DNA sequence: TTGAGAAGTAAACGATTGCTGACTTATTAT
DNA sequence: ATAATAAGTCAGCAATCGTTTACTTCTCAA
C-alpha cells in the first residue's frame, strides 16, 4: 500500500542456498501476510519479492497455507521472546512497551508478528494453534503481573491489555491513523503507562 | 468459519423489490467482509447467502469494491450513531461501553461496523475515506471527554482508546480468545471502567 | 574432471475469481 | 388483457489463483 518496496531484494547473483532461500521466503511472506492479510497476498508476489520462482513455495512449504503456518510459528517465537524480554511485573514494563510500540526501527519483527496473530487463513487447525498461543500468552502476562494468588478477573484484564496492544499496532500500521500512527516512543510513554496501570494488577 | 449460517435467508418466494434486495446484499456483505475480510469474501458467496444472482451485485454496486464502499458507508453511520448514543463525558459512559462490547445481542451492527473499519479493499480512495472517518471519530471522542481547552495528548489518548476497543472486538469476534471472547457485559464493566478512566481525561 | 543430485526455472494445468451480455420472468400502467 | 419496463437469471468470458510437471543449471564429492 504505502512503502512496501522490496526490502529483501537479494543480491544480483547469490550462491544457491536452500535454507537461506527458505528463510527469505518466510521473511517476505510474513511482511505481506501481516500487512495485507492472507487472502490478499499472492504466492507470486511473495516469490517475486524474494527473487525466486513460485514453484519453490510449493516445494519448501508444500502449499500457501504451509508457508503461512511457517510464518505463524516464527511469529510465535518472536512475540514470545519479545514478551519475555519485556515482562510485566518489572519496574519499567510500561516504558519498554512504549518503546517497542513507538520506535519504528526497534523490533519490527515483534510488530509484524503481532499483526500475523490476528490474520486468518481459513484453515481451522491453524486458527486453533493461534488460539492456544494467544491464551498461553495472556496467561503468562497475567501471571507475571499479578499477585502470587491471582484474582478472578486478572486473566481477562491481561487479555484486554493484549487486545489494546494489538489494536494500537493495527491502527498504527495498517490504518495509519494520525497522530497515533506517527507517535514516537516518548509520546506513547505516558498513555501507555496509564493503560498498563489500569489493566494489570499492581505488583 | 464458526456459525455463519444464512441469517438473512429470504422467505422462499418474495416479491421483487430492488431496494430490499440491494439492502439484503449490503447486510450479507457487511457480515462477510467484517468477519472474513475483503479478499477472502467472494461475490458468489454474498449473492448465494442473500438468495439472489451474482449479476445483481454488479448491477446495483457496479463492482465488488462498490459493494464494499456501500458497506463501509453504512458502517460509518452505525458507528457514528452508536458513538453519539454512548458519548464520552457522560456519567455512565464506561458502563454503556461495556454493555455494547459484552452483550452479544445488543447492537451487533456497531460491532461489525467497527470490524469493517479495519478491513482494507486495496482501493486507495476507500482507505482515505476510512482514515478521515477514524480521525473525525477520535476527535469527537477527545472533544466529548476532555476539558473545554484540550491538552496536547488528548487526541492521542482517545485514539488509543479507540484502538483498544477495536482490538477487543477483534479478539472477541474473530480470534475467539477465552475468557475475553465470552465475557459478558458485567464481566467487562470493571476493566472497561478502568480502561476508560486511564485513557480519557477526567471530566 | 565429471557426473549425480540438489536448487532453481519455465510453462502450463484446472479451478476460481470478478464481471458481462443475452436472456427470462414478474410487475404495473393503460 | 397486454405492452412496457423493471427485476432477476443464466452461461460464459478473460484474468488470475495455487499448484504441478518437465526441464535447466549450479554445486560439490569422488
Short mmCIF file of C-alpha atoms (C1' of nucleotides) in Angstrom, two decimals:
data_model
loop_
_atom_site.label_atom_id
_atom_site.label_comp_id
_atom_site.label_asym_id
_atom_site.label_seq_id
_atom_site.Cartn_x
_atom_site.Cartn_y
_atom_site.Cartn_z
CA UNK A 1 0.00 0.00 0.00
CA UNK A 2 2.34 2.69 1.22
CA UNK A 3 6.02 1.85 1.01
CA UNK A 4 6.29 -1.86 0.50
CA UNK A 5 9.44 -1.65 -1.57
CA UNK A 6 11.41 -4.82 -1.92
CA UNK A 7 13.30 -4.66 1.32
CA UNK A 8 14.63 -8.14 0.89
CA UNK A 9 15.78 -7.87 -2.69
CA UNK A 10 18.60 -10.35 -2.90
CA UNK A 11 21.98 -9.53 -4.28
CA UNK A 12 22.01 -9.75 -8.08
CA UNK A 13 23.56 -13.21 -8.04
CA UNK A 14 23.78 -15.27 -4.92
CA UNK A 15 25.02 -18.76 -4.37
CA UNK A 16 22.37 -21.44 -4.23
CA UNK A 17 21.35 -21.99 -0.63
CA UNK A 18 18.10 -23.77 0.07
CA UNK A 19 17.98 -22.87 3.76
CA UNK A 20 18.63 -19.20 3.02
CA UNK A 21 16.04 -19.12 0.23
CA UNK A 22 13.53 -20.78 2.52
CA UNK A 23 14.15 -18.14 5.15
CA UNK A 24 13.90 -15.35 2.58
CA UNK A 25 10.50 -16.65 1.53
CA UNK A 26 9.35 -16.72 5.14
CA UNK A 27 10.60 -13.19 5.77
CA UNK A 28 8.89 -11.76 2.72
CA UNK A 29 5.69 -13.71 3.31
CA UNK A 30 5.46 -12.58 6.91
CA UNK A 31 5.53 -8.95 5.85
CA UNK A 32 2.89 -9.38 3.21
CA UNK A 33 0.63 -11.63 5.25
CA UNK A 34 0.83 -9.29 8.23
CA UNK A 35 0.20 -6.15 6.21
CA UNK A 36 -2.27 -7.26 3.55
CA UNK A 37 -3.78 -10.39 5.06
CA UNK A 38 -3.66 -13.98 3.88
CA UNK A 39 -6.16 -13.99 1.05
CA UNK A 40 -4.98 -10.70 -0.43
CA UNK A 41 -1.40 -11.91 -0.66
CA UNK A 42 -0.37 -13.84 -3.78
CA UNK A 43 2.29 -16.54 -3.83
CA UNK A 44 3.67 -14.98 -7.00
CA UNK A 45 4.10 -11.65 -5.22
CA UNK A 46 5.97 -13.37 -2.43
CA UNK A 47 8.20 -15.30 -4.79
CA UNK A 48 8.93 -12.23 -6.93
CA UNK A 49 9.82 -10.10 -3.93
CA UNK A 50 12.08 -12.86 -2.63
CA UNK A 51 13.65 -13.10 -6.07
CA UNK A 52 12.89 -16.77 -6.68
CA UNK A 53 10.43 -18.83 -8.66
CA UNK A 54 6.92 -19.55 -7.45
CA UNK A 55 7.38 -23.29 -7.56
CA UNK A 56 9.79 -23.14 -4.64
CA UNK A 57 6.96 -22.21 -2.30
CA UNK A 58 5.20 -25.46 -3.03
CA UNK A 59 8.50 -27.33 -2.82
CA UNK A 60 9.59 -25.95 0.55
CA UNK A 61 6.24 -25.47 2.25
CA UNK A 62 4.04 -27.76 0.17
CA UNK A 63 1.36 -25.08 -0.08
CA UNK A 64 0.50 -21.45 0.59
CA UNK A 65 -1.05 -22.47 3.87
CA UNK A 66 2.14 -24.31 4.80
CA UNK A 67 4.08 -21.10 4.22
CA UNK A 68 1.59 -19.19 6.35
CA UNK A 69 1.94 -21.76 9.10
CA UNK A 70 5.70 -21.39 8.99
CA UNK A 71 5.32 -17.62 9.26
CA UNK A 72 2.96 -18.02 12.20
CA UNK A 73 5.37 -20.30 14.01
CA UNK A 74 8.09 -17.72 13.52
CA UNK A 75 5.74 -15.07 14.83
CA UNK A 76 5.08 -17.19 17.90
CA UNK A 77 8.78 -17.32 18.73
CA UNK A 78 9.28 -13.63 18.11
CA UNK A 79 6.33 -12.49 20.16
CA UNK A 80 7.18 -14.90 22.95
CA UNK A 81 10.79 -13.75 23.03
CA UNK A 82 9.76 -10.11 22.95
CA UNK A 83 7.29 -10.68 25.74
CA UNK A 84 9.95 -12.36 27.87
CA UNK A 85 12.35 -9.51 27.33
CA UNK A 86 9.61 -7.05 28.21
CA UNK A 87 7.95 -8.93 31.00
CA UNK A 88 5.21 -7.36 33.09
CA UNK A 89 5.85 -7.12 36.78
CA UNK A 90 9.19 -5.48 36.26
CA UNK A 91 9.61 -1.86 37.14
CA UNK A 92 9.79 -0.20 33.72
CA UNK A 93 7.44 -2.54 31.89
CA UNK A 94 5.31 0.27 30.51
CA UNK A 95 8.37 2.22 29.38
CA UNK A 96 9.77 -0.70 27.42
CA UNK A 97 6.36 -1.48 25.97
CA UNK A 98 6.02 2.11 24.84
CA UNK A 99 9.45 1.95 23.23
CA UNK A 100 8.54 -1.27 21.43
CA UNK A 101 5.33 0.23 20.16
CA UNK A 102 6.64 3.62 19.23
CA UNK A 103 10.17 3.19 17.98
CA UNK A 104 9.76 2.31 14.31
CA UNK A 105 13.22 0.83 13.92
CA UNK A 106 13.32 -1.31 17.05
CA UNK A 107 11.96 -4.80 16.87
CA UNK A 108 9.90 -4.65 13.76
CA UNK A 109 9.63 -8.43 13.86
CA UNK A 110 7.52 -8.35 17.00
CA UNK A 111 5.10 -5.87 15.50
CA UNK A 112 4.59 -7.85 12.30
CA UNK A 113 4.35 -10.94 14.49
CA UNK A 114 1.54 -9.35 16.44
CA UNK A 115 -0.24 -8.45 13.23
CA UNK A 116 0.15 -12.01 11.97
CA UNK A 117 -1.57 -13.25 15.10
CA UNK A 118 -4.87 -11.74 14.02
CA UNK A 119 -4.70 -12.85 10.38
CA UNK A 120 -6.64 -15.94 9.38
CA UNK A 121 -6.03 -18.37 6.55
CA UNK A 122 -9.34 -20.16 6.78
CA UNK A 123 -7.64 -23.35 7.95
CA UNK A 124 -9.23 -24.45 11.19
CA UNK A 125 -6.14 -26.20 12.55
CA UNK A 126 -4.05 -23.04 12.18
CA UNK A 127 -6.76 -20.99 13.86
CA UNK A 128 -6.65 -23.40 16.77
CA UNK A 129 -2.87 -23.05 17.01
CA UNK A 130 -3.24 -19.30 17.17
CA UNK A 131 -5.94 -19.54 19.78
CA UNK A 132 -3.80 -21.70 22.02
CA UNK A 133 -0.86 -19.37 21.67
CA UNK A 134 -2.92 -16.28 22.43
CA UNK A 135 -4.32 -17.91 25.52
CA UNK A 136 -0.92 -19.06 26.78
CA UNK A 137 0.43 -15.61 26.08
CA UNK A 138 -2.22 -13.82 28.10
CA UNK A 139 -1.83 -16.33 30.94
CA UNK A 140 1.87 -15.58 31.15
CA UNK A 141 1.04 -11.91 31.08
CA UNK A 142 -1.41 -12.21 33.92
CA UNK A 143 0.91 -14.45 35.93
CA UNK A 144 3.85 -12.12 35.54
CA UNK A 145 1.88 -9.10 36.60
CA UNK A 146 -0.41 -10.44 39.30
CA UNK A 147 -0.01 -11.38 42.90
CA UNK A 148 1.04 -14.94 43.74
CA UNK A 149 -2.60 -15.76 44.29
CA UNK A 150 -4.34 -14.38 41.25
CA UNK A 151 -7.71 -12.76 41.37
CA UNK A 152 -10.54 -14.00 39.19
CA UNK A 153 -10.52 -11.30 36.54
CA UNK A 154 -6.77 -10.94 36.15
CA UNK A 155 -6.66 -13.09 33.04
CA UNK A 156 -9.48 -11.10 31.49
CA UNK A 157 -7.66 -7.85 32.13
CA UNK A 158 -4.42 -9.21 30.70
CA UNK A 159 -6.28 -10.24 27.55
CA UNK A 160 -7.77 -6.78 27.31
CA UNK A 161 -4.29 -5.28 27.50
CA UNK A 162 -3.15 -7.68 24.80
CA UNK A 163 -6.15 -6.65 22.71
CA UNK A 164 -5.32 -2.99 23.24
CA UNK A 165 -1.74 -3.55 22.11
CA UNK A 166 -2.89 -5.42 19.03
CA UNK A 167 -5.39 -2.68 18.24
CA UNK A 168 -2.78 0.03 18.60
CA UNK A 169 -0.33 -1.77 16.34
CA UNK A 170 -3.05 -2.37 13.79
CA UNK A 171 -4.34 1.20 13.70
CA UNK A 172 -0.78 2.47 13.52
CA UNK A 173 0.45 0.17 10.77
CA UNK A 174 -2.48 -0.68 8.53
CA UNK A 175 -4.84 2.25 9.08
CA UNK A 176 -2.12 4.84 9.60
CA UNK A 177 -4.30 6.88 11.91
CA UNK A 178 -2.79 10.21 12.90
CA UNK A 179 -1.37 11.27 15.30
CA UNK A 180 -1.27 7.75 16.69
CA UNK A 181 0.37 6.45 13.56
CA UNK A 182 3.41 8.65 13.85
CA UNK A 183 3.66 8.97 17.61
CA UNK A 184 7.12 8.22 18.96
CA UNK A 185 8.09 6.20 21.98
CA UNK A 186 8.22 9.31 24.15
CA UNK A 187 4.75 10.40 23.04
CA UNK A 188 3.40 6.99 23.93
CA UNK A 189 5.10 6.67 27.31
CA UNK A 190 2.51 8.45 29.43
CA UNK A 191 -0.68 6.99 27.98
CA UNK A 192 0.84 3.51 27.78
CA UNK A 193 1.87 3.78 31.42
CA UNK A 194 -1.68 4.68 32.38
CA UNK A 195 -3.05 1.91 30.18
CA UNK A 196 -0.86 -0.74 31.76
CA UNK A 197 -1.53 0.52 35.26
CA UNK A 198 -5.26 0.38 34.62
CA UNK A 199 -5.40 -3.15 33.27
CA UNK A 200 -2.69 -5.01 35.17
CA UNK A 201 -2.95 -5.55 38.93
CA UNK A 202 -0.40 -3.59 40.85
CA UNK A 203 2.69 -5.55 41.75
CA UNK B 1 -15.90 -20.15 9.91
CA UNK B 2 -17.86 -20.89 13.03
CA UNK B 3 -21.57 -20.34 12.76
CA UNK B 4 -22.15 -18.26 9.68
CA UNK B 5 -25.46 -19.83 8.84
CA UNK B 6 -27.60 -17.93 6.45
CA UNK B 7 -29.09 -15.48 8.87
CA UNK B 8 -30.65 -13.49 6.12
CA UNK B 9 -32.15 -16.35 4.16
CA UNK B 10 -35.09 -14.78 2.45
CA UNK B 11 -38.55 -16.22 2.50
CA UNK B 12 -38.95 -18.92 -0.18
CA UNK B 13 -40.65 -16.57 -2.56
CA UNK B 14 -40.62 -12.85 -2.07
CA UNK B 15 -41.94 -10.10 -4.22
CA UNK B 16 -39.43 -8.37 -6.46
CA UNK B 17 -38.13 -5.33 -4.66
CA UNK B 18 -34.92 -3.76 -5.88
CA UNK B 19 -34.39 -1.59 -2.82
CA UNK B 20 -34.93 -4.50 -0.46
CA UNK B 21 -32.63 -6.77 -2.47
CA UNK B 22 -29.99 -4.07 -2.51
CA UNK B 23 -30.20 -3.78 1.26
CA UNK B 24 -30.07 -7.56 1.68
CA UNK B 25 -26.88 -7.65 -0.33
CA UNK B 26 -25.37 -4.92 1.83
CA UNK B 27 -26.37 -6.68 5.04
CA UNK B 28 -24.91 -10.00 3.97
CA UNK B 29 -21.76 -8.44 2.55
CA UNK B 30 -21.12 -6.45 5.70
CA UNK B 31 -21.11 -9.61 7.78
CA UNK B 32 -18.77 -11.46 5.47
CA UNK B 33 -16.43 -8.55 4.86
CA UNK B 34 -16.21 -7.79 8.56
CA UNK B 35 -15.66 -11.39 9.60
CA UNK B 36 -13.53 -12.82 6.80
CA UNK B 37 -12.03 -9.72 5.22
CA UNK B 38 -12.45 -8.26 1.75
CA UNK B 39 -10.24 -10.54 -0.33
CA UNK B 40 -11.42 -13.74 1.34
CA UNK B 41 -15.06 -12.97 0.56
CA UNK B 42 -16.38 -13.86 -2.88
CA UNK B 43 -19.25 -12.14 -4.60
CA UNK B 44 -20.84 -15.51 -5.28
CA UNK B 45 -20.92 -16.31 -1.58
CA UNK B 46 -22.59 -12.99 -0.88
CA UNK B 47 -25.15 -13.43 -3.63
CA UNK B 48 -25.92 -17.02 -2.61
CA UNK B 49 -26.40 -16.09 1.04
CA UNK B 50 -28.66 -13.21 0.03
CA UNK B 51 -30.60 -15.58 -2.19
CA UNK B 52 -30.10 -13.70 -5.45
CA UNK B 53 -27.92 -13.97 -8.53
CA UNK B 54 -24.34 -12.71 -8.68
CA UNK B 55 -25.05 -10.36 -11.54
CA UNK B 56 -27.13 -8.14 -9.28
CA UNK B 57 -24.05 -7.09 -7.38
CA UNK B 58 -22.52 -5.62 -10.49
CA UNK B 59 -25.84 -4.07 -11.42
CA UNK B 60 -26.54 -2.37 -8.11
CA UNK B 61 -22.99 -1.54 -6.98
CA UNK B 62 -21.11 -1.76 -10.29
CA UNK B 63 -18.36 -3.82 -8.68
CA UNK B 64 -17.26 -5.72 -5.59
CA UNK B 65 -15.43 -2.62 -4.42
CA UNK B 66 -18.58 -0.59 -4.89
CA UNK B 67 -20.43 -3.01 -2.63
CA UNK B 68 -17.65 -2.75 -0.07
CA UNK B 69 -17.84 1.03 -0.20
CA UNK B 70 -21.57 0.88 0.38
CA UNK B 71 -20.97 -1.39 3.38
CA UNK B 72 -18.36 0.99 4.71
CA UNK B 73 -20.69 3.96 4.40
CA UNK B 74 -23.30 2.04 6.32
CA UNK B 75 -20.70 1.21 8.94
CA UNK B 76 -19.83 4.89 9.23
CA UNK B 77 -23.41 5.77 10.05
CA UNK B 78 -23.82 2.91 12.51
CA UNK B 79 -20.61 3.61 14.38
CA UNK B 80 -21.29 7.33 14.44
CA UNK B 81 -24.79 6.79 15.74
CA UNK B 82 -23.61 4.33 18.33
CA UNK B 83 -20.89 6.70 19.45
CA UNK B 84 -23.38 9.52 19.82
CA UNK B 85 -25.69 7.39 21.89
CA UNK B 86 -22.76 6.34 24.03
CA UNK B 87 -20.91 9.60 24.25
CA UNK B 88 -17.90 10.06 26.49
CA UNK B 89 -18.15 12.76 29.10
CA UNK B 90 -21.43 11.44 30.36
CA UNK B 91 -21.58 9.77 33.72
CA UNK B 92 -22.02 6.12 32.80
CA UNK B 93 -20.01 6.13 29.59
CA UNK B 94 -17.90 3.18 30.63
CA UNK B 95 -20.93 1.19 31.70
CA UNK B 96 -22.68 1.67 28.39
CA UNK B 97 -19.49 0.92 26.50
CA UNK B 98 -19.10 -2.30 28.47
CA UNK B 99 -22.67 -3.25 27.66
CA UNK B 100 -22.13 -2.57 23.97
CA UNK B 101 -18.98 -4.66 23.96
CA UNK B 102 -20.22 -7.51 26.09
CA UNK B 103 -23.87 -8.01 25.31
CA UNK B 104 -23.90 -10.25 22.23
CA UNK B 105 -27.44 -9.41 21.24
CA UNK B 106 -27.31 -5.65 21.64
CA UNK B 107 -26.15 -3.60 18.73
CA UNK B 108 -24.41 -6.15 16.60
CA UNK B 109 -24.33 -3.63 13.77
CA UNK B 110 -21.91 -1.40 15.63
CA UNK B 111 -19.53 -4.26 16.29
CA UNK B 112 -19.45 -5.44 12.69
CA UNK B 113 -19.15 -1.80 11.71
CA UNK B 114 -16.08 -1.46 13.87
CA UNK B 115 -14.60 -4.58 12.31
CA UNK B 116 -15.29 -3.22 8.84
CA UNK B 117 -13.34 -0.10 9.71
CA UNK B 118 -10.10 -2.04 9.84
CA UNK B 119 -10.69 -4.09 6.69
CA UNK B 120 -9.00 -2.94 3.50
CA UNK B 121 -10.04 -3.48 -0.09
CA UNK B 122 -6.80 -2.31 -1.67
CA UNK B 123 -8.53 0.73 -3.15
CA UNK B 124 -6.67 3.83 -2.07
CA UNK B 125 -9.67 6.14 -2.18
CA UNK B 126 -11.62 3.91 0.17
CA UNK B 127 -8.66 3.73 2.53
CA UNK B 128 -8.60 7.51 2.58
CA UNK B 129 -12.31 7.64 3.41
CA UNK B 130 -11.74 5.30 6.31
CA UNK B 131 -8.77 7.33 7.52
CA UNK B 132 -10.79 10.53 7.54
CA UNK B 133 -13.63 8.89 9.39
CA UNK B 134 -11.37 7.37 12.01
CA UNK B 135 -9.72 10.71 12.61
CA UNK B 136 -13.02 12.55 12.91
CA UNK B 137 -14.28 9.85 15.21
CA UNK B 138 -11.35 10.12 17.59
CA UNK B 139 -11.55 13.90 17.54
CA UNK B 140 -15.17 13.76 18.64
CA UNK B 141 -14.18 11.26 21.28
CA UNK B 142 -11.45 13.53 22.63
CA UNK B 143 -13.66 16.59 22.47
CA UNK B 144 -16.51 14.89 24.28
CA UNK B 145 -14.30 13.68 27.06
CA UNK B 146 -11.82 16.50 27.53
CA UNK B 147 -11.89 19.88 29.16
CA UNK B 148 -13.06 22.85 27.09
CA UNK B 149 -9.41 23.64 26.43
CA UNK B 150 -7.92 20.34 25.34
CA UNK B 151 -4.46 19.24 26.29
CA UNK B 152 -1.93 18.24 23.67
CA UNK B 153 -2.09 14.46 24.04
CA UNK B 154 -5.84 14.13 24.47
CA UNK B 155 -6.38 13.18 20.85
CA UNK B 156 -3.65 10.57 21.06
CA UNK B 157 -5.23 9.04 24.15
CA UNK B 158 -8.65 8.99 22.52
CA UNK B 159 -7.19 7.18 19.53
CA UNK B 160 -5.57 4.67 21.85
CA UNK B 161 -8.94 4.02 23.47
CA UNK B 162 -10.47 3.58 20.03
CA UNK B 163 -7.66 1.17 19.17
CA UNK B 164 -8.25 -0.75 22.38
CA UNK B 165 -11.95 -1.07 21.61
CA UNK B 166 -11.21 -2.26 18.08
CA UNK B 167 -8.68 -4.76 19.42
CA UNK B 168 -11.12 -6.11 21.97
CA UNK B 169 -13.87 -6.54 19.40
CA UNK B 170 -11.47 -8.23 17.02
CA UNK B 171 -10.03 -10.67 19.56
CA UNK B 172 -13.52 -11.46 20.77
CA UNK B 173 -15.14 -12.00 17.40
CA UNK B 174 -12.51 -13.30 15.00
CA UNK B 175 -9.98 -14.90 17.34
CA UNK B 176 -12.49 -16.02 19.93
CA UNK B 177 -9.99 -15.69 22.74
CA UNK B 178 -11.21 -17.03 26.06
CA UNK B 179 -12.32 -15.82 28.56
CA UNK B 180 -12.42 -12.47 26.78
CA UNK B 181 -14.45 -13.94 23.96
CA UNK B 182 -17.34 -14.99 26.12
CA UNK B 183 -17.17 -12.33 28.81
CA UNK B 184 -20.50 -10.66 29.45
CA UNK B 185 -21.24 -7.01 29.96
CA UNK B 186 -21.00 -7.36 33.72
CA UNK B 187 -17.63 -9.08 33.49
CA UNK B 188 -16.34 -6.27 31.31
CA UNK B 189 -17.69 -3.43 33.43
CA UNK B 190 -14.81 -3.06 35.88
CA UNK B 191 -11.87 -3.39 33.49
CA UNK B 192 -13.57 -1.21 30.88
CA UNK B 193 -14.20 1.42 33.51
CA UNK B 194 -10.53 1.41 34.45
CA UNK B 195 -9.53 1.46 30.80
CA UNK B 196 -11.67 4.49 30.02
CA UNK B 197 -10.56 6.30 33.14
CA UNK B 198 -6.93 5.72 32.23
CA UNK B 199 -7.12 6.97 28.66
CA UNK B 200 -9.70 9.75 28.78
CA UNK B 201 -9.08 12.93 30.77
CA UNK B 202 -11.33 13.21 33.76
CA UNK B 203 -14.37 15.33 33.19
"C1'" DT C 1 37.14 -33.67 -14.36
"C1'" DT C 2 32.93 -35.28 -14.16
"C1'" DG C 3 28.59 -37.00 -13.01
"C1'" DA C 4 24.95 -37.35 -9.64
"C1'" DG C 5 21.86 -34.93 -7.02
"C1'" DA C 6 20.28 -30.61 -5.29
"C1'" DA C 7 18.48 -25.82 -6.41
"C1'" DG C 8 16.02 -23.24 -9.30
"C1'" DT C 9 13.19 -22.15 -13.64
"C1'" DA C 10 9.61 -22.19 -17.31
"C1'" DA C 11 5.23 -23.25 -18.76
"C1'" DA C 12 1.12 -24.80 -18.29
"C1'" DC C 13 -2.80 -27.22 -15.66
"C1'" DG C 14 -7.57 -26.93 -13.70
"C1'" DA C 15 -10.10 -24.23 -10.67
"C1'" DT C 16 -11.90 -19.99 -9.25
"C1'" DT C 17 -12.20 -15.10 -9.42
"C1'" DG C 18 -14.92 -10.68 -10.73
"C1'" DC C 19 -17.64 -9.35 -14.26
"C1'" DT C 20 -20.78 -9.04 -18.58
"C1'" DG C 21 -24.28 -9.52 -22.35
"C1'" DA C 22 -28.24 -12.02 -23.76
"C1'" DC C 23 -31.98 -13.92 -21.93
"C1'" DT C 24 -36.42 -14.89 -18.99
"C1'" DT C 25 -39.84 -13.59 -15.64
"C1'" DA C 26 -42.60 -10.73 -12.86
"C1'" DT C 27 -44.89 -6.29 -12.05
"C1'" DT C 28 -47.52 -2.31 -13.29
"C1'" DA C 29 -49.80 1.33 -16.05
"C1'" DT C 30 -53.01 1.79 -19.53
"C1'" DA D 1 -55.73 -8.10 -21.14
"C1'" DT D 2 -51.43 -6.58 -22.70
"C1'" DA D 3 -47.49 -3.96 -23.90
"C1'" DA D 4 -43.51 -1.77 -21.47
"C1'" DT D 5 -40.24 -1.89 -18.28
"C1'" DA D 6 -38.02 -3.22 -14.22
"C1'" DA D 7 -36.07 -7.32 -11.61
"C1'" DG D 8 -33.69 -11.23 -11.83
"C1'" DT D 9 -31.31 -15.40 -14.07
"C1'" DC D 10 -28.12 -17.91 -16.98
"C1'" DA D 11 -23.99 -19.11 -19.17
"C1'" DG D 12 -19.76 -17.88 -20.20
"C1'" DC D 13 -15.88 -14.55 -20.74
"C1'" DA D 14 -10.97 -13.17 -19.63
"C1'" DA D 15 -7.94 -12.95 -15.92
"C1'" DT D 16 -5.76 -14.72 -12.07
"C1'" DC D 17 -5.34 -18.01 -8.46
"C1'" DG D 18 -2.46 -22.06 -6.28
"C1'" DT D 19 -0.17 -25.94 -7.83
"C1'" DT D 20 2.41 -29.39 -10.67
"C1'" DT D 21 5.32 -31.40 -14.14
"C1'" DA D 22 9.22 -31.39 -17.02
"C1'" DC D 23 13.16 -29.15 -17.63
"C1'" DT D 24 17.76 -26.50 -16.96
"C1'" DT D 25 21.61 -25.03 -14.14
"C1'" DC D 26 24.56 -24.99 -10.45
"C1'" DT D 27 27.45 -27.32 -6.83
"C1'" DC D 28 30.44 -30.43 -4.73
"C1'" DA D 29 32.23 -35.02 -3.65
"C1'" DA D 30 34.72 -38.75 -5.90
#
